[in-house]
Coordinates of C-alpha atoms in Angstrom, one line a residue:
Chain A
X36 CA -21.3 123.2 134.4
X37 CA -22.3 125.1 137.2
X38 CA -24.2 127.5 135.7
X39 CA -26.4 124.6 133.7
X40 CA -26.8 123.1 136.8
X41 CA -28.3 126.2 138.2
X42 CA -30.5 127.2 135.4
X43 CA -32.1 123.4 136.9
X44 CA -32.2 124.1 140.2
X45 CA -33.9 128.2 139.1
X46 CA -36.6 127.1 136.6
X47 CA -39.5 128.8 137.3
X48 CA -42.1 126.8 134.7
X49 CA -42.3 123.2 133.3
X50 CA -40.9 124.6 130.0
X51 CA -37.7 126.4 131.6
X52 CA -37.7 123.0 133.4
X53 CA -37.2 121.1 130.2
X54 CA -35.1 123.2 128.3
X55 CA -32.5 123.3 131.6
X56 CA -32.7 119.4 131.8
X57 CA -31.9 119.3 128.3
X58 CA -28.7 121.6 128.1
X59 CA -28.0 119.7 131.4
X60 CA -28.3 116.3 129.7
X61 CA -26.6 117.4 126.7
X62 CA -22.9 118.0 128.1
X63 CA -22.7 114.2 129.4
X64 CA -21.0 115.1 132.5
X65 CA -21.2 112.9 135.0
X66 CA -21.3 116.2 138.1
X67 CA -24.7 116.5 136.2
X68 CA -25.6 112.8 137.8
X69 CA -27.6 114.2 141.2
X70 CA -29.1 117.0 139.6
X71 CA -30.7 114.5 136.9
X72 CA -31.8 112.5 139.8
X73 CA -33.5 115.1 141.4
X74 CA -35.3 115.9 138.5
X75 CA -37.3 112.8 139.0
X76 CA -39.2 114.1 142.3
X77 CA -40.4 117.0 140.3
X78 CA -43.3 115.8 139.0
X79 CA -42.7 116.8 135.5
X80 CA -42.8 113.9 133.2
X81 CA -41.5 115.8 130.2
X82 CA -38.3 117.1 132.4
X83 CA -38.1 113.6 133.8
X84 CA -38.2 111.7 130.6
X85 CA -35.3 113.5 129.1
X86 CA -33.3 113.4 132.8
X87 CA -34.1 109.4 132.3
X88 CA -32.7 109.6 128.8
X89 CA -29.1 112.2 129.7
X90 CA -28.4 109.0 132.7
X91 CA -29.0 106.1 130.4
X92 CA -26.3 107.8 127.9
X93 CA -23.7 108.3 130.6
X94 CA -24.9 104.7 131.5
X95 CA -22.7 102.3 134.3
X96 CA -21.1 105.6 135.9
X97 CA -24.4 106.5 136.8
X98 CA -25.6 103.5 138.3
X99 CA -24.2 103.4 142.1
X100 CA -25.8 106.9 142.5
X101 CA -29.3 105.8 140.6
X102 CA -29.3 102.7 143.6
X103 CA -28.0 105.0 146.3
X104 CA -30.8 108.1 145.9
X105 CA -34.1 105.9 145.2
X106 CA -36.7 107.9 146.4
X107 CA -38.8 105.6 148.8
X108 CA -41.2 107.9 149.7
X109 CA -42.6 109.4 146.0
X110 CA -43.5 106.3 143.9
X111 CA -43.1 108.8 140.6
X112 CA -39.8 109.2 140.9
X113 CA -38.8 105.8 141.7
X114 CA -40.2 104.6 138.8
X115 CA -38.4 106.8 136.8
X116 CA -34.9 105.8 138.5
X117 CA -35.6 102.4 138.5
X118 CA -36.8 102.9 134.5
X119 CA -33.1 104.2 134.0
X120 CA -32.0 101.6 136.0
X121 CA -33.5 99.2 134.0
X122 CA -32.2 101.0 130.5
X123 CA -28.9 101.1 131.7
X124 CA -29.3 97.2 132.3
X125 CA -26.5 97.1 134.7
X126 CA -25.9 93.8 136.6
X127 CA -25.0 95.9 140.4
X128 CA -28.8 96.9 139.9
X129 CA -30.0 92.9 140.2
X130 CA -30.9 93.0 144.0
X131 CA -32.8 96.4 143.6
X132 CA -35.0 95.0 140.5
X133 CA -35.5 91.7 141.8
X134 CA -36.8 93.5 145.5
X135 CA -38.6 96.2 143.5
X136 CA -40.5 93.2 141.2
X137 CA -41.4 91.6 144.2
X138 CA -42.5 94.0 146.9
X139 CA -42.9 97.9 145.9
X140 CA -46.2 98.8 146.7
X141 CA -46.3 100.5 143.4
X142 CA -47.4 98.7 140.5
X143 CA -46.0 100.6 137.9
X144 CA -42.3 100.5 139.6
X145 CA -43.3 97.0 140.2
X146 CA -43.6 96.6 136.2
X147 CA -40.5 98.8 135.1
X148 CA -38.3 96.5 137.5
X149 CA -39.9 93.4 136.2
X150 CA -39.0 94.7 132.2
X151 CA -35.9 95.5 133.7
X152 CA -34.6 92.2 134.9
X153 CA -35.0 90.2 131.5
X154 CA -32.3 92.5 129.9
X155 CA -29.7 92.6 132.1
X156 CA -25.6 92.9 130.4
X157 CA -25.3 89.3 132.3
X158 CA -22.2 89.0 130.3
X159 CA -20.4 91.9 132.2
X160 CA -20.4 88.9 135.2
X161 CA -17.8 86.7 135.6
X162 CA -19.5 83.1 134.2
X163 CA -20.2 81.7 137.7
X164 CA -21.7 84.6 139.0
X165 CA -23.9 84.9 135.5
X166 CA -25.1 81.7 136.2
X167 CA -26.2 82.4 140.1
X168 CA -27.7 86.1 138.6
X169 CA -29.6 84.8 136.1
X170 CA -31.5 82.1 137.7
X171 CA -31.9 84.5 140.8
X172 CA -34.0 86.9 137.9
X173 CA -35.6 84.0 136.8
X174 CA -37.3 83.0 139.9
X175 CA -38.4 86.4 140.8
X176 CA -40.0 86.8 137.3
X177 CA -41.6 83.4 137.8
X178 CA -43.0 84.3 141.2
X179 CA -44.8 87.0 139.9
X180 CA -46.0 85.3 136.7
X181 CA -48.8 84.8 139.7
X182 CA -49.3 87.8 140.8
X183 CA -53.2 89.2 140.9
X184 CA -52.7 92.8 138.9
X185 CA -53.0 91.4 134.9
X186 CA -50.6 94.4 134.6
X187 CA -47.7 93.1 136.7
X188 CA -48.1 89.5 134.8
X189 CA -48.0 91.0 131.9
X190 CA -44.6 92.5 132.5
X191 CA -43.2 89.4 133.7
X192 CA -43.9 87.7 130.7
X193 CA -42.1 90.7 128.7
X194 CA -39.3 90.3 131.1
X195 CA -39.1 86.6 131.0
X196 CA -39.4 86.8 126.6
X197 CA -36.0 88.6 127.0
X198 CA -34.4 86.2 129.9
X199 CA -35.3 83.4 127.0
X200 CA -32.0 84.9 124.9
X201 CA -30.2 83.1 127.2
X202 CA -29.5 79.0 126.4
X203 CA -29.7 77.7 129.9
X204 CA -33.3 79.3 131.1
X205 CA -35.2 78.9 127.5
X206 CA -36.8 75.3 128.7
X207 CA -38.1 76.6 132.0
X208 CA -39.6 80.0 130.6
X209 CA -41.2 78.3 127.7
X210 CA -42.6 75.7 130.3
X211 CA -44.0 78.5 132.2
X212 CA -45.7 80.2 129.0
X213 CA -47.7 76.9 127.8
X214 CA -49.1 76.5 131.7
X215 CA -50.4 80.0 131.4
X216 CA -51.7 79.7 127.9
X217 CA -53.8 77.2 129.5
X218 CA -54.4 78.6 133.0
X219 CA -54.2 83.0 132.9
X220 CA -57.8 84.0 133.1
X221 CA -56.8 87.7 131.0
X222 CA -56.6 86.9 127.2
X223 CA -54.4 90.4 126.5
X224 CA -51.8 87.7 128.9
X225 CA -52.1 85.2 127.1
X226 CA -52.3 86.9 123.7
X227 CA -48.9 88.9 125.3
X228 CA -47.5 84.9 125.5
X229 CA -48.7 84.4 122.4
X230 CA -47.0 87.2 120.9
X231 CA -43.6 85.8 122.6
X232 CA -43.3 82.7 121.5
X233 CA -44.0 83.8 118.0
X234 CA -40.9 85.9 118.1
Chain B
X63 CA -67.5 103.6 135.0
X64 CA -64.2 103.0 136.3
X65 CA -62.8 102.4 139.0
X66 CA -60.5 105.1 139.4
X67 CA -59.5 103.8 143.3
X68 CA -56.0 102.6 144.3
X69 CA -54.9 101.3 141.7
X70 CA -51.4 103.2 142.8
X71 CA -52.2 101.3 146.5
X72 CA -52.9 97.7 146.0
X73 CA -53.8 97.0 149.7
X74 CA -55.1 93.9 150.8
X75 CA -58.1 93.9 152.0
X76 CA -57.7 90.8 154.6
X77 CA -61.0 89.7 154.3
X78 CA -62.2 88.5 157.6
X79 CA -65.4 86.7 156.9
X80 CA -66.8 83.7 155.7
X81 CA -69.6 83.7 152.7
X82 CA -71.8 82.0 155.3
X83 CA -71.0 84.8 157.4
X84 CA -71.4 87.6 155.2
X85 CA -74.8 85.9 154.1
X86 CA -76.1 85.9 158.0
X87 CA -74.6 89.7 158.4
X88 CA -77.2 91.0 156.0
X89 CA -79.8 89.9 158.5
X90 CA -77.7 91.4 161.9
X91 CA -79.2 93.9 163.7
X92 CA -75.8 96.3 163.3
X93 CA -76.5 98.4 160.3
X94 CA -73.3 98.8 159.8
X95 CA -72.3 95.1 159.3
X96 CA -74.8 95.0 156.9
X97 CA -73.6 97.6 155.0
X98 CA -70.1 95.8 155.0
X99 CA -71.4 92.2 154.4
X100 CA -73.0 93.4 151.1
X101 CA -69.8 94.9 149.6
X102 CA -68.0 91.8 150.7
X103 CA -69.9 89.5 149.2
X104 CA -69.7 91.3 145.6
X105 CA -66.0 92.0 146.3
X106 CA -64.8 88.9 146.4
X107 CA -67.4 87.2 143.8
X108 CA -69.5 85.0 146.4
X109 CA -72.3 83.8 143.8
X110 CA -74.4 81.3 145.8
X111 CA -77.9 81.4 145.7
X112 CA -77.8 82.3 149.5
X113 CA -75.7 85.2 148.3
X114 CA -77.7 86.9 145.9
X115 CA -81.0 85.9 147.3
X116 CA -80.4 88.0 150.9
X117 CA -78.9 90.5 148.4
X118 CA -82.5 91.0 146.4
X119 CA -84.1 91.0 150.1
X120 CA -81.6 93.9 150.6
X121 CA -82.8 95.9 147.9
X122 CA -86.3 96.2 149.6
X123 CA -84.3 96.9 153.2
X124 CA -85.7 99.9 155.3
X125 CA -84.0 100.1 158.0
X126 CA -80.9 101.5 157.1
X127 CA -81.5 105.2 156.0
X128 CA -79.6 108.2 155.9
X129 CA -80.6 111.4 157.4
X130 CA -81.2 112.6 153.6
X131 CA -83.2 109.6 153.3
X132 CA -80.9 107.6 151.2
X133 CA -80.7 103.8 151.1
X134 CA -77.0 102.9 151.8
X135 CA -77.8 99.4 152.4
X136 CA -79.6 99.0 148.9
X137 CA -76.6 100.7 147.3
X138 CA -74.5 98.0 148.2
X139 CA -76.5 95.3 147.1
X140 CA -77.7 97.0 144.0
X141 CA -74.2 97.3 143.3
X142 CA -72.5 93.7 144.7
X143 CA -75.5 92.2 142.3
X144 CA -74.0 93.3 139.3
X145 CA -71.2 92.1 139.4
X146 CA -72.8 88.7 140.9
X147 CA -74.1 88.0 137.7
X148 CA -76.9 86.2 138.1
X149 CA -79.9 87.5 136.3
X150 CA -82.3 86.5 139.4
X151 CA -81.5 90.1 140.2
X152 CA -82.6 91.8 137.4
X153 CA -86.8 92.7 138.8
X154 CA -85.4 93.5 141.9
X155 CA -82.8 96.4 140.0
X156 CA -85.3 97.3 137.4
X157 CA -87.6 98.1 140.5
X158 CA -84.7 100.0 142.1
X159 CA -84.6 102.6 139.0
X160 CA -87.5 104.4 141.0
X161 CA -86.1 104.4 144.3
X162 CA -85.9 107.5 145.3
X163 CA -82.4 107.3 146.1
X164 CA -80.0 109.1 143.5
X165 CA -77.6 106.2 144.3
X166 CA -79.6 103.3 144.6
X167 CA -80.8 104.2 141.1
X168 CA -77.1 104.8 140.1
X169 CA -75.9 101.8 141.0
X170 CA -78.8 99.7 139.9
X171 CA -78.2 100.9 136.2
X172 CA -74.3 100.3 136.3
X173 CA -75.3 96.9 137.5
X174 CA -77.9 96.1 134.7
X175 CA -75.1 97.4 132.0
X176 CA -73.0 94.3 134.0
X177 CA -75.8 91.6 133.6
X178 CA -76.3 92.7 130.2
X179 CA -80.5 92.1 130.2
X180 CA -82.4 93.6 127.6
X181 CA -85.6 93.4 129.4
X182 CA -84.2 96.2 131.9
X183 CA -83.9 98.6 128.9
X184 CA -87.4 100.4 128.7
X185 CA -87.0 101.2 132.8
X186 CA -83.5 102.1 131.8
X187 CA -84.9 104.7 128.6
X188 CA -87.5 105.9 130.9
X189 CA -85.0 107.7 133.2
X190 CA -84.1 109.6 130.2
X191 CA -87.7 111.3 130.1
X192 CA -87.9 115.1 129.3
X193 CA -84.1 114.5 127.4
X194 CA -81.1 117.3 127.7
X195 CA -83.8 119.7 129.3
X196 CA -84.7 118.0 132.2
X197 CA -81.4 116.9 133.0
X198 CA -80.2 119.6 135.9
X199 CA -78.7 119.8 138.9
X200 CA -80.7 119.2 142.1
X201 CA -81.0 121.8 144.0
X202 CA -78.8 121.4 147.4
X203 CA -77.3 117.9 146.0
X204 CA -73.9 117.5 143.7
X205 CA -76.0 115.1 141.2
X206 CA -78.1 115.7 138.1
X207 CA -81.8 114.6 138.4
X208 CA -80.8 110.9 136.8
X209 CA -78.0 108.9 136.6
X210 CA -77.4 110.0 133.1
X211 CA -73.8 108.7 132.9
X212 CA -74.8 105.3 134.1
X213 CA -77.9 105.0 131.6
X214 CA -76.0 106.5 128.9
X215 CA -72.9 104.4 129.3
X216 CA -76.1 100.9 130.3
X217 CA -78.1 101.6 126.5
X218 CA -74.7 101.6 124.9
X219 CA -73.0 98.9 126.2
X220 CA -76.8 96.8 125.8
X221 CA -76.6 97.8 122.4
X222 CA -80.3 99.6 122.7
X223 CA -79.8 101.0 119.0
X224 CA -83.7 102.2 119.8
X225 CA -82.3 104.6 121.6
X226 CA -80.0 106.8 119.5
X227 CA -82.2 109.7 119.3
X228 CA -82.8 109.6 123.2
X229 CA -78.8 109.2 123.8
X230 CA -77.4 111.8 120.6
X231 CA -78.8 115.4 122.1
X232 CA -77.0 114.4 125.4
X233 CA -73.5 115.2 123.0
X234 CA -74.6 119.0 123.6
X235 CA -75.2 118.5 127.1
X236 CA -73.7 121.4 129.2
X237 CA -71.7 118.4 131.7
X238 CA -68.2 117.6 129.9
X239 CA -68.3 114.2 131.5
X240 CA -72.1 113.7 130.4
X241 CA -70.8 114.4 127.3
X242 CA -68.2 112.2 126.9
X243 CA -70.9 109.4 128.2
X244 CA -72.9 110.1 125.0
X245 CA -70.4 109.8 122.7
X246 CA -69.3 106.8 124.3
X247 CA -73.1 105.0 123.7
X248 CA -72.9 106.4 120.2
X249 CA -70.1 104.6 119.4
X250 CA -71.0 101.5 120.3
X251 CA -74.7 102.1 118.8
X252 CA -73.6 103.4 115.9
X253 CA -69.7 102.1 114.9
X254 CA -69.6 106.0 113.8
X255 CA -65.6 106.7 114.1
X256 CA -67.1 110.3 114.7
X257 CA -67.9 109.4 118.2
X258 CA -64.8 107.8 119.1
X259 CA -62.7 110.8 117.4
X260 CA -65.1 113.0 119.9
X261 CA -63.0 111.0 122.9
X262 CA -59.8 111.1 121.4
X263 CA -60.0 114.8 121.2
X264 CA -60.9 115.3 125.0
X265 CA -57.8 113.6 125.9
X266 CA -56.0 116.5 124.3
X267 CA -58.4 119.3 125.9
X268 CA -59.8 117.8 129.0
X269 CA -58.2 118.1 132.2
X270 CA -56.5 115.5 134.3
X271 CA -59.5 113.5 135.9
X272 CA -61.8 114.1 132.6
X273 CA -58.7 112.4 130.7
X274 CA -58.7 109.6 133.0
X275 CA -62.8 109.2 132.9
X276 CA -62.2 109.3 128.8
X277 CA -59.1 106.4 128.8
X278 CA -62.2 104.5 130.5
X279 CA -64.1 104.9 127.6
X280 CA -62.3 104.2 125.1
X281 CA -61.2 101.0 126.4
X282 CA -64.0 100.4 126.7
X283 CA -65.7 100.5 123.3
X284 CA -62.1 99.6 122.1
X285 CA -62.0 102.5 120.2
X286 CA -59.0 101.2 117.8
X287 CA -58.2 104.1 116.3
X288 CA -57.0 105.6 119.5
X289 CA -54.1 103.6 120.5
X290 CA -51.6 105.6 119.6
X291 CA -53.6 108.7 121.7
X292 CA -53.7 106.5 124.3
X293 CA -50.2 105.8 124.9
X294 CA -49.6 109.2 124.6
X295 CA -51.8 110.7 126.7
X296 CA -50.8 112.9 129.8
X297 CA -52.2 110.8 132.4
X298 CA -50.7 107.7 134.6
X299 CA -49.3 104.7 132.8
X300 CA -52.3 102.1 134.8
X301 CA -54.8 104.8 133.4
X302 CA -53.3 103.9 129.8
X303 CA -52.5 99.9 130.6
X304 CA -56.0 99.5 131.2
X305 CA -57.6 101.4 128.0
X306 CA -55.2 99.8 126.1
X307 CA -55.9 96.2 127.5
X308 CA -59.7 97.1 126.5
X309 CA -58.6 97.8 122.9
X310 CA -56.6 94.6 122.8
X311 CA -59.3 92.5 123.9
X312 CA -61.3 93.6 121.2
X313 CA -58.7 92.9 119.0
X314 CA -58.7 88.9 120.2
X315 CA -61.2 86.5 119.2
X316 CA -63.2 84.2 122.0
X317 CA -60.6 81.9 122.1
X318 CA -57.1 82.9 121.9
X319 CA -55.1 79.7 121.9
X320 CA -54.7 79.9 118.8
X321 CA -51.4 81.9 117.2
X322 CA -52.7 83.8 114.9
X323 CA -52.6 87.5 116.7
X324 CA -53.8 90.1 114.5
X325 CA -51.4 93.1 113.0
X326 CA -53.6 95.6 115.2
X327 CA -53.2 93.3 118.3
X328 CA -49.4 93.3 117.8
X329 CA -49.2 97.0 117.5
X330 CA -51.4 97.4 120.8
X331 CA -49.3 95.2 122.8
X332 CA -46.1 97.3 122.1
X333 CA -47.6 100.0 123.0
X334 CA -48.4 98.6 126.2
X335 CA -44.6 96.7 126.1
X336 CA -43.4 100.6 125.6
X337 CA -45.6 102.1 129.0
X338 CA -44.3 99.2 131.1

């Protein structure tokens, strides 16, 4: 183990990189959690991609980390942890999706965050709680249904076409989804709603 | 032309003024507010006949010059016009084609591609005069003698088929990006999947800001073909979300309420669903 996590921390080109992350990845060990993470900040998004995919296998045992060593100050690599974040679909991660959704500076965290919170395991909450989560991710994804970036609308209408699995939110989303038929001034967002309620 | 600026940095530009105030700022005797007022008012889309009338009387302004005898005011207004959209501006653009101004002629042409006037299309043909040859560096400046990109990327998007043999040599032209401009036009002159394919393959070879210029075309013309290139591409995920959008809305008829999404539409959007 220590060894592969070495051969990480020693790559001397993107391809080394890569082939290290990989062997890393491919023990699912959870000691190899931070040295996945850190992978993210090293702006290679071939390295990164298969970091993303070694934490999304090893999956809930991964997450307190993921939330505890968000990088604030290199959008690159938050969007990859909150993209693994997302994958994993944990419910602990609600707050940091709904926060992300609504206020990173970067749009494309700001999209993987608003993906993220329509596929939540809300069933890994105790029923009450489910309840209270779920319409918490609702709002958020509704509030930025309004957002100015096309981009960001966009992804809150793929997050809220997943949120519409569940019984007790359907009537509101679809509400929202005929408004903007009518009102979204970008035809790829409303051919994007089109698309959902066809599914 | 994209704009490749902050997308990454979405800051909000508190806007401060008023349209009335914008409109008297053209006249103020600070230079410098004038400069300001003209990008505001195409910024944030003030279309009043106030508005684009002090904006034509900009075009013609002399007192704001650079020491390399540049017009930064005209700039401004040549480019706040186009996207304006009033065609009350199109004389007044035309006529800026000969300014003598690299820029002002720059912007003038990206703003006539906007408005989308034919009659602006013999001014915009004759900056192409003397074709691939003439089409150099200036000596002690970091531009070509035209705005070739602009004109190139203006005749296509105008659909100036009249122009194919003007546009075609500039393929061979020694500037990658000048290039990539050409093939662009030819596409949309020509429907030739040659052209696109030409785009496709600089995504592969170019480097990173020629790869982001090319995502730009290819949106675009909607360059169909390229979707799955697109989504592939090295290059940031906004860079992709906006080709891809271009593709789509090619893909979508005038009016989309009704539920009939194309199979080619459906594969776009998961692409775009996959780069979220």
């Amino acid at each position: 183990m220590d060894e592969l996590i070495q051969a990480v921390t020693v790559a001397e080109t993107p391809e080394q990189m890569v082939t290290a992350v990989k062997n890393l990845a491919a023990v699912k060990d959870p000691l190899a959690i931070p040295t996945l993470i850190a992978v993210f900040g090293y702006n290679n998004p071939a390295a990164a991609i298969v970091a993303a995919a070694g934490l999304t296998e090893l999956g809930e045992i991964a997450v307190p980390q993921l939330l505890d060593q968000i990088d604030d100050y290199n959008y690159g690599a938050r969007a990859y942890s909150i993209r693994t974040i997302a994958a994993i679909a944990d419910p602990r991660a609600l707050d940091i999706l709904i926060s992300t959704a609504l206020t990173d500076f970067a749009p494309s965290v700001r999209r993987a965050a608003a993906k993220g919170l329509g596929n939540i395991h809300w069933q890994k909450l105790a029923p009450n709680e489910a309840e209270i989560a779920i319409n918490r991710a609702l709002e958020t994804l509704l509030l930025i249904c309004e957002d100015a970036d096309w981009s960001i609308r966009y992804a809150a209408i793929v997050g809220l076409q997943a949120l519409a699995k569940v019984a007790i939110v359907r009537s509101p989303i679809s509400a929202k989804f005929q408004l903007m038929l009518t009102n979204d001034t970008e035809k790829a967002v409303r051919a994007r709603i089109q698309l959902a309620l066809a599914q | 032309m994209i704009e490749t600026s902050g997308e990454e940095y979405s800051v909000e530009n508190a806007p401060n003024l008023t349209p009335e105030i914008a409109i008297a700022n053209l006249q103020s005797s600070d230079l410098s507010l004038r400069y300001y007022a003209a990008w505001w008012l195409g910024k944030f889309r003030v279309s009043q006949p106030e508005a684009i009338d002090a904006l034509i009387r900009a075009l013609e302004d002399e007192s704001d010059r650079t020491e390399l005898g540049g017009y930064p005011l005209r700039r401004n207004a040549a480019r706040a016009l186009g996207k304006l959209g009033n065609l009350k501006a199109v004389p007044g653009l035309i006529k800026c084609l000969e300014c003598s101004d690299f820029y002002v002629r720059e912007a003038a042409a990206q703003s006539l591609a906007m408005l989308q006037d034919k009659t602006a299309l013999p001014a915009l043909i004759k900056l192409l005069d003397g074709g691939v040859d003439q089409a150099v560096q200036v000596p002690g400046f970091p531009h070509l003698a035209q705005p070739y990109t602009a004109v190139l990327e203006a005749l296509g998007a105008m659909g100036a088929t009249e122009a194919i043999s003007l546009v075609q040599p500039f393929l061979n032209h020694p500037v990658p990006r000048l290039q990539c401009s050409a093939a662009r036009a030819m596409y949309q002159l020509t429907q030739d999947s040659i052209y696109g394919e030409l785009l496709v393959k600089t995504l592969a070879t170019g480097d990173l800001k020629m790869r982001r210029v090319v995502l730009g075309d290819l949106g675009a013309i909607g360059y169909l073909a390229a979707a799955e290139a697109i989504a592939q591409a090295q290059v940031e995920s906004s860079f992709k979300l906006i080709a891809l959008k271009g593709l789509l809305e090619y893909q979508l008829p005038e009016q989309s309420d009704t539920f009939d999404i194309s199979a080619p539409a459906i594969r776009i959007m998961n692409l775009i669903d996959s780069l979220l």
